[in-house]
Amino acid sequence: SEEGYGHSTTMVGTYHYRRNEFEEALKWYLIGIEQGNETSMANAADMYRDGRGTQRDYDRAIELYRITADMGNARSMNELGVL
């Protein structure tokens, strides 16, 4: 299913993130975003916020946090409050 595929891409992204392979992690999170995966969106937002694997981009981070906050993601709601 697409939901399962999105979850798998998030797991691959997280694997690379934990190995400090940030560009590769972001690549996989972006694939997860294409599948509508909430966790991929929130993780990519963190990377845009922190400038890991990409240029720091607060606008893109806020955009992704808003989408996932609307999906009910509490962590994203918190991040929006901080930013």
Coordinates of C-alpha atoms in Angstrom, one line a residue:
S1 CA 0.0 0.0 0.0
E2 CA 1.1 3.6 -0.4
E3 CA 0.9 4.2 3.3
G4 CA 3.3 1.3 3.9
Y5 CA 5.6 2.6 1.2
G6 CA 5.7 6.0 2.8
H7 CA 6.5 4.4 6.2
S8 CA 9.3 2.4 4.6
T9 CA 10.8 5.4 3.0
T10 CA 10.7 7.2 6.4
M11 CA 12.5 4.3 8.0
V12 CA 15.2 4.4 5.3
G13 CA 15.5 8.2 5.8
T14 CA 15.9 7.8 9.5
Y15 CA 18.6 5.1 9.0
H16 CA 20.6 7.6 7.0
Y17 CA 19.9 10.5 9.4
R18 CA 21.3 8.4 12.3
R19 CA 24.4 7.8 10.3
N20 CA 24.8 11.6 9.7
E21 CA 24.1 11.1 6.0
F22 CA 21.7 14.1 6.0
E23 CA 21.4 14.7 2.2
E24 CA 20.5 11.0 1.7
A25 CA 18.1 11.1 4.6
L26 CA 16.3 14.2 3.2
K27 CA 16.1 12.5 -0.2
W28 CA 14.1 9.6 1.4
Y29 CA 12.0 11.9 3.5
L30 CA 11.0 13.8 0.3
I31 CA 9.9 10.5 -1.3
G32 CA 7.8 9.8 1.8
I33 CA 6.3 13.3 1.5
E34 CA 5.2 12.4 -2.1
Q35 CA 3.4 9.4 -0.5
G36 CA 1.7 11.7 2.0
N37 CA 3.6 10.3 5.0
E38 CA 3.2 12.5 8.1
T39 CA 6.4 11.4 9.8
S40 CA 8.5 12.1 6.6
M41 CA 7.0 15.6 6.5
A42 CA 7.8 16.4 10.1
N43 CA 11.3 14.9 9.8
A44 CA 12.0 16.9 6.6
A45 CA 10.6 20.0 8.4
D46 CA 13.2 19.5 11.1
M47 CA 15.9 19.2 8.5
Y48 CA 14.9 22.4 6.8
R49 CA 14.7 24.2 10.2
D50 CA 18.2 23.0 11.1
G51 CA 19.8 23.2 7.7
R52 CA 20.8 19.5 7.7
G53 CA 21.2 18.1 4.2
T54 CA 19.9 21.3 2.7
Q55 CA 20.1 25.1 3.2
R56 CA 18.2 26.3 6.2
D57 CA 14.7 27.2 5.0
Y58 CA 12.3 28.3 7.8
D59 CA 9.5 29.0 5.3
R60 CA 9.6 25.4 4.0
A61 CA 9.9 24.1 7.6
I62 CA 6.8 26.1 8.6
E63 CA 4.9 24.9 5.6
L64 CA 5.6 21.3 6.4
Y65 CA 4.9 21.8 10.1
R66 CA 1.5 23.4 9.3
I67 CA 0.5 20.4 7.1
T68 CA 1.4 17.9 9.7
A69 CA -0.1 19.9 12.5
D70 CA -3.3 19.9 10.5
M71 CA -3.0 16.1 10.4
G72 CA -2.9 16.2 14.2
N73 CA 0.9 15.9 14.7
A74 CA 1.5 17.2 18.2
R75 CA 5.3 17.6 17.7
S76 CA 4.6 19.8 14.7
M77 CA 2.1 21.9 16.6
N78 CA 4.8 22.5 19.2
E79 CA 7.4 23.4 16.6
L80 CA 5.1 26.0 15.1
G81 CA 4.7 27.5 18.5
V82 CA 8.5 27.7 18.9
L83 CA 9.1 29.1 15.4

